[in-house]
mmCIF file of C-alpha atoms in Angstrom:
data_model
loop_
_atom_site.group_PDB
_atom_site.id
_atom_site.type_symbol
_atom_site.label_atom_id
_atom_site.label_comp_id
_atom_site.label_asym_id
_atom_site.label_seq_id
_atom_site.Cartn_x
_atom_site.Cartn_y
_atom_site.Cartn_z
ATOM 1 C CA MET A 9 -0.044 -0.007 -0.030
ATOM 2 C CA ALA A 10 1.437 3.534 -1.022
ATOM 3 C CA LYS A 11 2.604 5.660 1.768
ATOM 4 C CA ILE A 12 0.888 9.099 2.287
ATOM 5 C CA LYS A 13 3.367 11.578 0.871
ATOM 6 C CA VAL A 14 3.822 14.663 3.237
ATOM 7 C CA LEU A 15 5.396 17.998 2.352
ATOM 8 C CA ILE A 16 6.501 20.133 5.313
ATOM 9 C CA ILE A 17 6.433 23.968 5.019
ATOM 10 C CA ASP A 18 8.015 25.646 8.076
ATOM 11 C CA ASP A 19 10.740 28.376 8.359
ATOM 12 C CA SER A 20 12.250 26.678 11.445
ATOM 13 C CA ALA A 21 15.067 24.126 10.575
ATOM 14 C CA LEU A 22 14.369 22.512 14.090
ATOM 15 C CA ILE A 23 10.688 22.073 13.463
ATOM 16 C CA ARG A 24 11.186 20.697 10.003
ATOM 17 C CA ALA A 25 13.727 18.263 11.315
ATOM 18 C CA LEU A 26 11.530 17.144 14.267
ATOM 19 C CA LEU A 27 8.301 16.727 12.087
ATOM 20 C CA THR A 28 10.505 14.694 9.501
ATOM 21 C CA GLU A 29 11.693 12.448 12.193
ATOM 22 C CA ILE A 30 8.199 11.793 13.702
ATOM 23 C CA ILE A 31 6.601 11.118 10.224
ATOM 24 C CA ASN A 32 9.189 9.035 8.894
ATOM 25 C CA GLN A 33 9.036 6.846 11.894
ATOM 26 C CA THR A 34 5.703 5.319 10.702
ATOM 27 C CA ASN A 35 5.046 2.615 8.258
ATOM 28 C CA ASP A 36 2.325 4.588 6.106
ATOM 29 C CA LEU A 37 3.540 8.106 6.040
ATOM 30 C CA GLU A 38 6.649 9.620 4.434
ATOM 31 C CA VAL A 39 8.198 13.058 4.147
ATOM 32 C CA ILE A 40 9.056 13.498 0.383
ATOM 33 C CA GLY A 41 10.212 17.201 1.032
ATOM 34 C CA THR A 42 10.654 20.303 3.215
ATOM 35 C CA ALA A 43 10.544 23.934 2.392
ATOM 36 C CA ARG A 44 11.361 27.015 4.424
ATOM 37 C CA ASP A 45 8.948 29.466 2.784
ATOM 38 C CA PRO A 46 5.903 29.121 0.527
ATOM 39 C CA LEU A 47 7.902 30.341 -2.653
ATOM 40 C CA ILE A 48 10.064 27.207 -2.338
ATOM 41 C CA ALA A 49 7.131 25.064 -1.433
ATOM 42 C CA ARG A 50 5.192 26.200 -4.619
ATOM 43 C CA GLU A 51 7.787 24.654 -6.726
ATOM 44 C CA LYS A 52 8.100 21.514 -4.573
ATOM 45 C CA ILE A 53 4.369 20.930 -4.728
ATOM 46 C CA ARG A 54 4.584 21.081 -8.425
ATOM 47 C CA ALA A 55 7.485 18.605 -8.778
ATOM 48 C CA LEU A 56 6.580 16.198 -5.834
ATOM 49 C CA ASN A 57 2.685 16.024 -5.985
ATOM 50 C CA PRO A 58 2.202 15.592 -2.074
ATOM 51 C CA ASP A 59 -0.839 14.070 -0.582
ATOM 52 C CA VAL A 60 -0.790 16.417 2.576
ATOM 53 C CA ILE A 61 0.823 19.668 3.441
ATOM 54 C CA THR A 62 1.799 20.718 6.943
ATOM 55 C CA LEU A 63 1.884 24.490 6.766
ATOM 56 C CA ASP A 64 3.352 27.063 9.268
ATOM 57 C CA ILE A 65 1.563 30.413 9.740
ATOM 58 C CA GLU A 66 4.407 32.880 10.277
ATOM 59 C CA MET A 67 6.989 32.580 7.570
ATOM 60 C CA PRO A 68 9.282 35.174 5.501
ATOM 61 C CA ARG A 69 8.471 36.263 1.951
ATOM 62 C CA MET A 70 4.771 35.165 2.412
ATOM 63 C CA ASP A 71 2.916 34.037 5.293
ATOM 64 C CA GLY A 72 0.975 30.764 5.607
ATOM 65 C CA ILE A 73 -2.575 32.166 5.328
ATOM 66 C CA GLU A 74 -1.594 34.175 2.235
ATOM 67 C CA PHE A 75 -0.185 31.138 0.677
ATOM 68 C CA LEU A 76 -3.076 28.939 1.776
ATOM 69 C CA GLU A 77 -5.555 31.104 0.061
ATOM 70 C CA LYS A 78 -3.598 31.015 -3.218
ATOM 71 C CA LEU A 79 -3.241 27.289 -2.904
ATOM 72 C CA MET A 80 -6.880 26.545 -2.323
ATOM 73 C CA ARG A 81 -8.009 28.614 -5.238
ATOM 74 C CA LEU A 82 -5.492 27.370 -7.680
ATOM 75 C CA HIS A 83 -4.430 23.729 -6.520
ATOM 76 C CA PRO A 84 -6.521 22.586 -3.462
ATOM 77 C CA LEU A 85 -4.717 20.039 -1.376
ATOM 78 C CA PRO A 86 -5.216 18.716 2.187
ATOM 79 C CA VAL A 87 -3.462 21.166 4.546
ATOM 80 C CA LEU A 88 -2.644 20.666 8.293
ATOM 81 C CA MET A 89 -1.853 23.995 9.801
ATOM 82 C CA ILE A 90 0.972 24.076 12.436
ATOM 83 C CA SER A 91 -0.166 26.842 14.810
ATOM 84 C CA THR A 92 0.662 28.605 17.944
ATOM 85 C CA HIS A 93 -1.407 28.921 21.145
ATOM 86 C CA THR A 94 -1.420 32.829 21.172
ATOM 87 C CA GLU A 95 -4.431 34.919 20.635
ATOM 88 C CA GLN A 96 -2.945 36.104 17.420
ATOM 89 C CA GLY A 97 -2.193 32.508 16.508
ATOM 90 C CA SER A 98 -5.717 31.227 17.111
ATOM 91 C CA ALA A 99 -7.446 33.806 14.954
ATOM 92 C CA ALA A 100 -4.922 32.980 12.216
ATOM 93 C CA THR A 101 -5.728 29.371 12.691
ATOM 94 C CA LEU A 102 -9.570 30.019 12.406
ATOM 95 C CA ARG A 103 -8.874 32.046 9.259
ATOM 96 C CA ALA A 104 -7.103 29.118 7.794
ATOM 97 C CA LEU A 105 -9.887 26.725 8.568
ATOM 98 C CA GLU A 106 -12.145 29.278 6.672
ATOM 99 C CA LEU A 107 -9.987 29.116 3.648
ATOM 100 C CA GLY A 108 -9.894 25.211 3.590
ATOM 101 C CA ALA A 109 -7.374 23.920 5.771
ATOM 102 C CA VAL A 110 -8.464 20.495 6.992
ATOM 103 C CA ASP A 111 -7.252 20.802 10.564
ATOM 104 C CA PHE A 112 -4.621 22.098 12.705
ATOM 105 C CA ILE A 113 -2.138 21.267 15.544
ATOM 106 C CA ALA A 114 -0.103 23.393 17.984
ATOM 107 C CA LYS A 115 3.497 23.961 17.094
ATOM 108 C CA PRO A 116 5.727 21.680 18.943
ATOM 109 C CA LYS A 117 7.937 23.236 21.775
ATOM 110 C CA VAL A 118 11.541 22.333 21.684
ATOM 111 C CA ASP A 119 11.433 21.063 25.323
ATOM 112 C CA ILE A 120 8.582 18.480 24.469
ATOM 113 C CA GLN A 121 10.930 15.453 24.659
ATOM 114 C CA ASN A 122 8.961 13.987 27.692
ATOM 115 C CA LYS A 123 5.700 14.382 25.705
ATOM 116 C CA LEU A 124 7.035 13.484 22.265
ATOM 117 C CA GLU A 125 5.368 10.083 21.847
ATOM 118 C CA THR A 126 1.862 11.694 22.610
ATOM 119 C CA TYR A 127 2.555 14.729 20.190
ATOM 120 C CA ALA A 128 3.866 12.125 17.550
ATOM 121 C CA ASN A 129 0.630 10.084 17.760
ATOM 122 C CA LEU A 130 -1.540 13.229 17.558
ATOM 123 C CA ILE A 131 0.208 14.776 14.391
ATOM 124 C CA THR A 132 0.448 11.347 12.451
ATOM 125 C CA GLU A 133 -3.243 10.738 13.140
ATOM 126 C CA LYS A 134 -3.994 14.152 11.883
ATOM 127 C CA ILE A 135 -2.062 13.591 8.854
ATOM 128 C CA ARG A 136 -3.899 10.420 8.105
ATOM 129 C CA THR A 137 -7.234 12.089 8.491
ATOM 130 C CA ALA A 138 -6.344 14.974 6.219
ATOM 131 C CA ALA A 139 -5.299 12.516 3.562
ATOM 132 C CA LEU A 140 -8.881 11.169 3.616
ATOM 133 C CA ALA A 141 -10.535 14.640 3.395
ATOM 134 C CA ASN A 142 -12.834 15.910 0.812
ATOM 135 C CA VAL A 143 -10.937 19.111 -0.177
ATOM 136 C CA ARG A 144 -12.945 21.630 -2.404
ATOM 137 C CA PRO A 145 -11.637 24.621 -4.375
ATOM 138 C CA LEU A 146 -11.987 27.965 -2.701
ATOM 139 C CA HIS A 147 -14.257 30.412 -4.540
ATOM 140 C CA GLY A 148 -14.434 33.174 -1.962
ATOM 141 C CA ALA A 149 -16.536 33.720 1.031
ATOM 142 C CA SER A 150 -18.226 36.687 2.551
ATOM 143 C CA LEU A 151 -17.133 37.110 6.031
ATOM 144 C CA LYS A 152 -19.696 40.042 6.638
ATOM 145 C CA LYS A 153 -22.442 39.525 9.306
ATOM 146 C CA PRO A 154 -25.420 37.710 7.371
ATOM 147 C CA THR A 155 -28.805 38.554 7.300
ATOM 148 C CA ILE A 156 -31.550 35.933 7.953
ATOM 149 C CA LYS A 157 -32.646 34.187 4.937
ATOM 150 C CA PRO A 158 -36.230 34.569 3.865
ATOM 151 C CA GLN A 159 -37.286 31.177 4.658
ATOM 152 C CA ASN A 160 -35.916 31.735 8.269
ATOM 153 C CA LEU A 161 -37.761 34.953 8.578
ATOM 154 C CA ILE A 162 -41.118 33.068 8.616
ATOM 155 C CA GLN A 163 -40.034 30.679 11.434
ATOM 156 C CA LEU A 164 -38.632 33.819 13.235
ATOM 157 C CA ASN A 165 -42.032 35.503 13.156
ATOM 158 C CA ALA A 166 -43.621 32.169 14.204
ATOM 159 C CA LEU A 167 -41.300 31.692 17.246
ATOM 160 C CA THR A 168 -41.515 35.340 18.207
ATOM 161 C CA LEU A 169 -45.466 35.834 17.709
ATOM 162 C CA LYS A 170 -47.006 32.535 18.820
ATOM 163 C CA SER A 171 -48.142 32.401 22.528
ATOM 164 C CA SER A 172 -46.313 28.931 22.767
ATOM 165 C CA ALA A 173 -42.922 30.306 21.884
ATOM 166 C CA LYS A 174 -41.794 30.713 25.515
ATOM 167 C CA LYS A 175 -42.542 26.969 26.112
ATOM 168 C CA ILE A 176 -40.355 26.280 23.089
ATOM 169 C CA ASN A 177 -37.485 28.216 24.099
ATOM 170 C CA LEU A 178 -37.470 26.974 27.559
ATOM 171 C CA GLU A 179 -38.124 23.220 26.934
ATOM 172 C CA THR A 180 -36.362 22.617 23.793
ATOM 173 C CA LEU A 181 -32.620 22.025 23.362
ATOM 174 C CA ILE A 182 -30.701 21.709 20.234
ATOM 175 C CA VAL A 183 -27.347 19.732 20.515
ATOM 176 C CA ILE A 184 -24.609 19.667 17.894
ATOM 177 C CA GLY A 185 -21.305 17.687 17.701
ATOM 178 C CA ALA A 186 -18.600 17.856 15.233
ATOM 179 C CA SER A 187 -14.696 17.276 14.641
ATOM 180 C CA THR A 188 -12.588 17.594 11.616
ATOM 181 C CA GLY A 189 -14.157 20.163 9.368
ATOM 182 C CA GLY A 190 -16.582 21.075 11.886
ATOM 183 C CA THR A 191 -15.660 24.638 12.536
ATOM 184 C CA GLU A 192 -17.144 25.772 9.150
ATOM 185 C CA ALA A 193 -20.004 23.286 9.304
ATOM 186 C CA ILE A 194 -21.064 24.586 12.815
ATOM 187 C CA LYS A 195 -20.829 28.180 11.376
ATOM 188 C CA GLU A 196 -23.080 27.099 8.592
ATOM 189 C CA VAL A 197 -25.785 25.837 10.763
ATOM 190 C CA LEU A 198 -25.599 28.686 13.498
ATOM 191 C CA ILE A 199 -25.554 31.509 11.119
ATOM 192 C CA ASP A 200 -28.994 30.558 9.898
ATOM 193 C CA MET A 201 -30.420 30.356 13.456
ATOM 194 C CA PRO A 202 -32.952 33.356 14.484
ATOM 195 C CA ALA A 203 -32.091 35.327 17.463
ATOM 196 C CA ASP A 204 -34.810 33.608 19.524
ATOM 197 C CA SER A 205 -33.936 30.052 18.823
ATOM 198 C CA PRO A 206 -33.852 27.521 21.750
ATOM 199 C CA PRO A 207 -30.595 27.107 23.565
ATOM 200 C CA ILE A 208 -27.977 25.476 21.412
ATOM 201 C CA LEU A 209 -25.116 23.318 22.965
ATOM 202 C CA VAL A 210 -22.082 22.605 20.625
ATOM 203 C CA VAL A 211 -19.038 20.196 21.026
ATOM 204 C CA GLN A 212 -16.439 20.632 18.380
ATOM 205 C CA HIS A 213 -13.042 18.717 19.039
ATOM 206 C CA MET A 214 -10.521 21.460 19.880
ATOM 207 C CA PRO A 215 -7.629 22.025 22.185
ATOM 208 C CA GLU A 216 -7.428 24.486 24.720
ATOM 209 C CA GLY A 217 -6.665 27.971 23.634
ATOM 210 C CA PHE A 218 -8.669 28.075 20.529
ATOM 211 C CA THR A 219 -12.212 27.779 21.391
ATOM 212 C CA LYS A 220 -12.572 31.205 22.951
ATOM 213 C CA SER A 221 -11.316 32.833 19.676
ATOM 214 C CA TYR A 222 -13.770 30.512 17.628
ATOM 215 C CA ALA A 223 -16.740 31.364 19.897
ATOM 216 C CA ALA A 224 -15.826 35.060 19.564
ATOM 217 C CA ARG A 225 -15.746 34.678 15.785
ATOM 218 C CA LEU A 226 -19.218 32.959 15.644
ATOM 219 C CA ASN A 227 -20.771 35.476 17.830
ATOM 220 C CA SER A 228 -19.551 38.193 15.322
ATOM 221 C CA LEU A 229 -21.358 36.448 12.352
ATOM 222 C CA CYS A 230 -24.501 35.042 14.101
ATOM 223 C CA ASN A 231 -27.966 36.307 14.939
ATOM 224 C CA ILE A 232 -27.614 34.406 18.347
ATOM 225 C CA ALA A 233 -25.133 34.945 21.124
ATOM 226 C CA VAL A 234 -22.259 32.366 20.859
ATOM 227 C CA TYR A 235 -19.542 31.931 23.533
ATOM 228 C CA GLU A 236 -17.664 29.308 25.535
ATOM 229 C CA ALA A 237 -19.993 27.644 28.114
ATOM 230 C CA MET A 238 -19.307 28.329 31.751
ATOM 231 C CA HIS A 239 -19.777 25.921 34.842
ATOM 232 C CA GLY A 240 -23.209 26.458 36.479
ATOM 233 C CA GLU A 241 -24.582 28.758 33.817
ATOM 234 C CA PRO A 242 -28.340 28.609 33.131
ATOM 235 C CA LEU A 243 -29.257 28.003 29.306
ATOM 236 C CA ARG A 244 -31.140 30.785 27.732
ATOM 237 C CA ALA A 245 -32.916 31.100 24.316
ATOM 238 C CA GLY A 246 -30.962 32.791 21.651
ATOM 239 C CA HIS A 247 -27.795 31.561 23.005
ATOM 240 C CA ALA A 248 -25.241 28.956 21.671
ATOM 241 C CA TYR A 249 -22.769 27.432 24.153
ATOM 242 C CA LEU A 250 -19.581 25.947 22.960
ATOM 243 C CA ALA A 251 -17.563 23.257 25.007
ATOM 244 C CA PRO A 252 -14.226 24.906 26.032
ATOM 245 C CA GLY A 253 -11.263 23.182 24.637
ATOM 246 C CA GLY A 254 -9.977 20.454 26.872
ATOM 247 C CA TYR A 255 -13.210 20.317 28.908
ATOM 248 C CA HIS A 256 -16.461 18.131 28.664
ATOM 249 C CA LEU A 257 -19.759 19.901 28.352
ATOM 250 C CA SER A 258 -22.937 18.346 29.848
ATOM 251 C CA VAL A 259 -26.391 19.555 30.799
ATOM 252 C CA ILE A 260 -28.386 18.890 34.201
ATOM 253 C CA ALA A 261 -31.794 19.881 35.267
ATOM 254 C CA ALA A 262 -32.128 22.364 38.148
ATOM 255 C CA GLY A 263 -35.805 22.993 38.930
ATOM 256 C CA LYS A 264 -37.391 24.530 35.669
ATOM 257 C CA GLN A 265 -33.796 25.482 34.419
ATOM 258 C CA PHE A 266 -31.199 23.558 32.348
ATOM 259 C CA ILE A 267 -27.615 24.361 33.612
ATOM 260 C CA CYS A 268 -24.250 23.987 32.004
ATOM 261 C CA GLN A 269 -21.650 21.659 33.592
ATOM 262 C CA ILE A 270 -17.874 21.672 32.806
ATOM 263 C CA SER A 271 -15.455 19.023 33.782
ATOM 264 C CA GLN A 272 -12.073 17.651 33.016
ATOM 265 C CA ASP A 273 -13.118 14.056 33.520
ATOM 266 C CA ASP A 274 -11.350 11.273 31.543
ATOM 267 C CA LEU A 275 -11.304 11.411 27.821
ATOM 268 C CA VAL A 276 -14.362 9.708 26.059
ATOM 269 C CA ASN A 277 -13.716 8.180 22.712
ATOM 270 C CA HIS A 278 -10.037 9.520 22.926
ATOM 271 C CA HIS A 279 -11.677 13.171 23.273
ATOM 272 C CA ARG A 280 -12.365 15.910 25.767
ATOM 273 C CA PRO A 281 -14.564 17.569 25.069
ATOM 274 C CA SER A 282 -16.724 14.503 23.773
ATOM 275 C CA VAL A 283 -19.779 14.797 21.788
ATOM 276 C CA ASP A 284 -21.136 11.573 23.506
ATOM 277 C CA VAL A 285 -20.588 13.218 27.008
ATOM 278 C CA LEU A 286 -22.964 16.084 25.838
ATOM 279 C CA PHE A 287 -25.561 13.844 24.096
ATOM 280 C CA ASN A 288 -25.728 11.322 27.063
ATOM 281 C CA SER A 289 -26.293 13.999 29.584
ATOM 282 C CA VAL A 290 -29.218 15.499 27.468
ATOM 283 C CA ALA A 291 -30.723 11.952 27.257
ATOM 284 C CA LYS A 292 -31.187 12.038 30.991
ATOM 285 C CA LEU A 293 -33.285 15.181 31.009
ATOM 286 C CA THR A 294 -37.096 14.935 31.241
ATOM 287 C CA LYS A 295 -39.824 16.853 29.604
ATOM 288 C CA CYS A 296 -37.372 18.208 27.104
ATOM 289 C CA ASN A 297 -37.771 18.333 23.368
ATOM 290 C CA VAL A 298 -34.325 17.575 21.787
ATOM 291 C CA ILE A 299 -32.892 18.089 18.431
ATOM 292 C CA GLY A 300 -29.640 16.209 17.926
ATOM 293 C CA VAL A 301 -27.282 16.984 14.935
ATOM 294 C CA LEU A 302 -23.974 15.175 14.022
ATOM 295 C CA LEU A 303 -21.717 16.884 11.531
ATOM 296 C CA THR A 304 -18.451 16.240 9.834
ATOM 297 C CA GLY A 305 -15.526 14.555 11.746
ATOM 298 C CA MET A 306 -13.347 11.488 12.036
ATOM 299 C CA GLY A 307 -14.102 8.440 14.255
ATOM 300 C CA LYS A 308 -17.374 7.656 16.045
ATOM 301 C CA ASP A 309 -17.691 10.167 18.710
ATOM 302 C CA GLY A 310 -21.350 11.106 19.287
ATOM 303 C CA ALA A 311 -23.178 8.078 17.307
ATOM 304 C CA VAL A 312 -23.804 6.155 20.551
ATOM 305 C CA GLY A 313 -25.324 9.115 22.446
ATOM 306 C CA LEU A 314 -27.298 10.263 19.403
ATOM 307 C CA LYS A 315 -28.840 6.859 19.057
ATOM 308 C CA LYS A 316 -29.784 7.092 22.580
ATOM 309 C CA LEU A 317 -31.438 10.377 21.990
ATOM 310 C CA HIS A 318 -33.122 9.019 18.732
ATOM 311 C CA ASP A 319 -34.484 6.195 20.597
ATOM 312 C CA LEU A 320 -35.933 8.637 23.282
ATOM 313 C CA GLY A 321 -37.891 10.485 20.598
ATOM 314 C CA ALA A 322 -35.440 13.162 19.681
ATOM 315 C CA LYS A 323 -35.295 14.578 16.073
ATOM 316 C CA THR A 324 -31.798 13.786 14.657
ATOM 317 C CA TYR A 325 -29.897 14.921 11.737
ATOM 318 C CA ALA A 326 -26.576 14.004 10.147
ATOM 319 C CA GLN A 327 -24.506 15.868 7.472
ATOM 320 C CA ASP A 328 -24.397 14.054 4.240
ATOM 321 C CA GLU A 329 -21.105 12.768 2.850
ATOM 322 C CA ALA A 330 -20.887 15.113 -0.162
ATOM 323 C CA SER A 331 -20.757 18.200 2.101
ATOM 324 C CA CYS A 332 -18.378 16.528 4.845
ATOM 325 C CA VAL A 333 -14.749 17.186 5.008
ATOM 326 C CA VAL A 334 -14.688 13.559 6.706
ATOM 327 C CA PHE A 335 -17.650 11.466 6.639
ATOM 328 C CA GLY A 336 -16.640 9.612 9.745
ATOM 329 C CA MET A 337 -18.988 10.460 12.784
ATOM 330 C CA PRO A 338 -22.089 11.018 10.547
ATOM 331 C CA LYS A 339 -21.366 7.668 8.973
ATOM 332 C CA GLU A 340 -21.190 5.790 12.267
ATOM 333 C CA ALA A 341 -24.434 7.330 13.408
ATOM 334 C CA ILE A 342 -26.312 6.495 10.339
ATOM 335 C CA ALA A 343 -24.892 2.982 10.535
ATOM 336 C CA CYS A 344 -26.375 2.516 14.175
ATOM 337 C CA GLY A 345 -29.825 3.854 13.210
ATOM 338 C CA ALA A 346 -29.481 7.079 15.125
ATOM 339 C CA ILE A 347 -30.558 9.301 12.231
ATOM 340 C CA ASP A 348 -33.737 10.679 11.008
ATOM 341 C CA GLU A 349 -32.661 12.946 8.168
ATOM 342 C CA VAL A 350 -29.311 13.006 6.378
ATOM 343 C CA LEU A 351 -28.865 16.424 4.717
ATOM 344 C CA PRO A 352 -26.361 18.720 2.987
ATOM 345 C CA ILE A 353 -24.935 21.290 5.523
ATOM 346 C CA ASP A 354 -26.636 24.184 3.898
ATOM 347 C CA GLU A 355 -30.235 22.485 4.458
ATOM 348 C CA ILE A 356 -29.868 21.286 8.243
ATOM 349 C CA ALA A 357 -30.716 24.754 9.761
ATOM 350 C CA GLY A 358 -33.890 25.302 7.624
ATOM 351 C CA SER A 359 -34.934 21.605 8.617
ATOM 352 C CA ILE A 360 -34.488 22.429 12.153
ATOM 353 C CA LEU A 361 -36.615 25.510 11.951
ATOM 354 C CA MET A 362 -39.346 23.604 9.998
ATOM 355 C CA HIS A 363 -39.321 20.942 12.849
ATOM 356 C CA LEU A 364 -39.560 23.664 15.390
ATOM 357 C CA GLY A 365 -42.667 25.033 13.599
ATOM 358 C CA LYS A 366 -44.482 21.603 14.452
ATOM 359 C CA TYR A 367 -44.597 22.616 18.109
ATOM 360 C CA LEU A 368 -46.099 25.867 17.208
ATOM 361 C CA ALA A 369 -49.190 24.403 15.358
#
């Protein structure tokens, strides 16, 4: 079986050497070249035809973001960003994901020898996932705050004007899980939700240091308020709560309210946050209408929890294969009978709103 060919683009000779050593120790991956800047990388891409690129953000002559945008317009390839944990680095990473990068990983530190095995396993798994990704050419995307689409205005009016709207907002929860490719997929769903939608809880597999910037980015684009969930926080209509990186998010009932719970309990399905932790907690709630959504991502996290919700009467959705970056998590949920509807990402929000309209009849 042919090895996955990797091109490393980074201005640090030390990082290039470390990544080369990590990747070449595997049986299925191979570094076919390195480049210290995007201009050199451009020629090596043409000559070597890599399967996956690892790309640094801060480099001389042309930064990684500018290079990525040109690459995804002219010669789209699976790209794994090598990012820093700084605020500036996390913002640039989110921009890279918007432009079509498959995933990202924090830049290794020079003193990671005691954690090298863990880092090596993480980066090689991300490269394998990137090699399977459904990469699309970049056609340009508007980053302006959107207006609600006409079909959603109908639902917004119904949710606002009907006397039963309060019941919808207080007794209905929408829960969403995603992994690889999920940052853009989640945005696609949340951007269409009206300002008085039921509380939404979101788990996106992300490390610490990046979810705060991601939530702020979503908040600037959406009609609902989006931010990191806080422990003990009551859920409110018109708000979306994002699991903080490195923490599980769950929900409990406290009287007539639903409350966020944040924890650093053990990894579940190799993840923290885990989609199954959220879905399983919601399955324990009574007198709650639930809408469960599983979006693009590698692995099976969320499938078991969504099946539990489905069997309890929840309305459940999966993103379809054609619009997924990686069709792993939705595929697992479909296979175990957890899904009512499989839809393209741009149709999920509208279907959720139509489903909510049933409660308003």
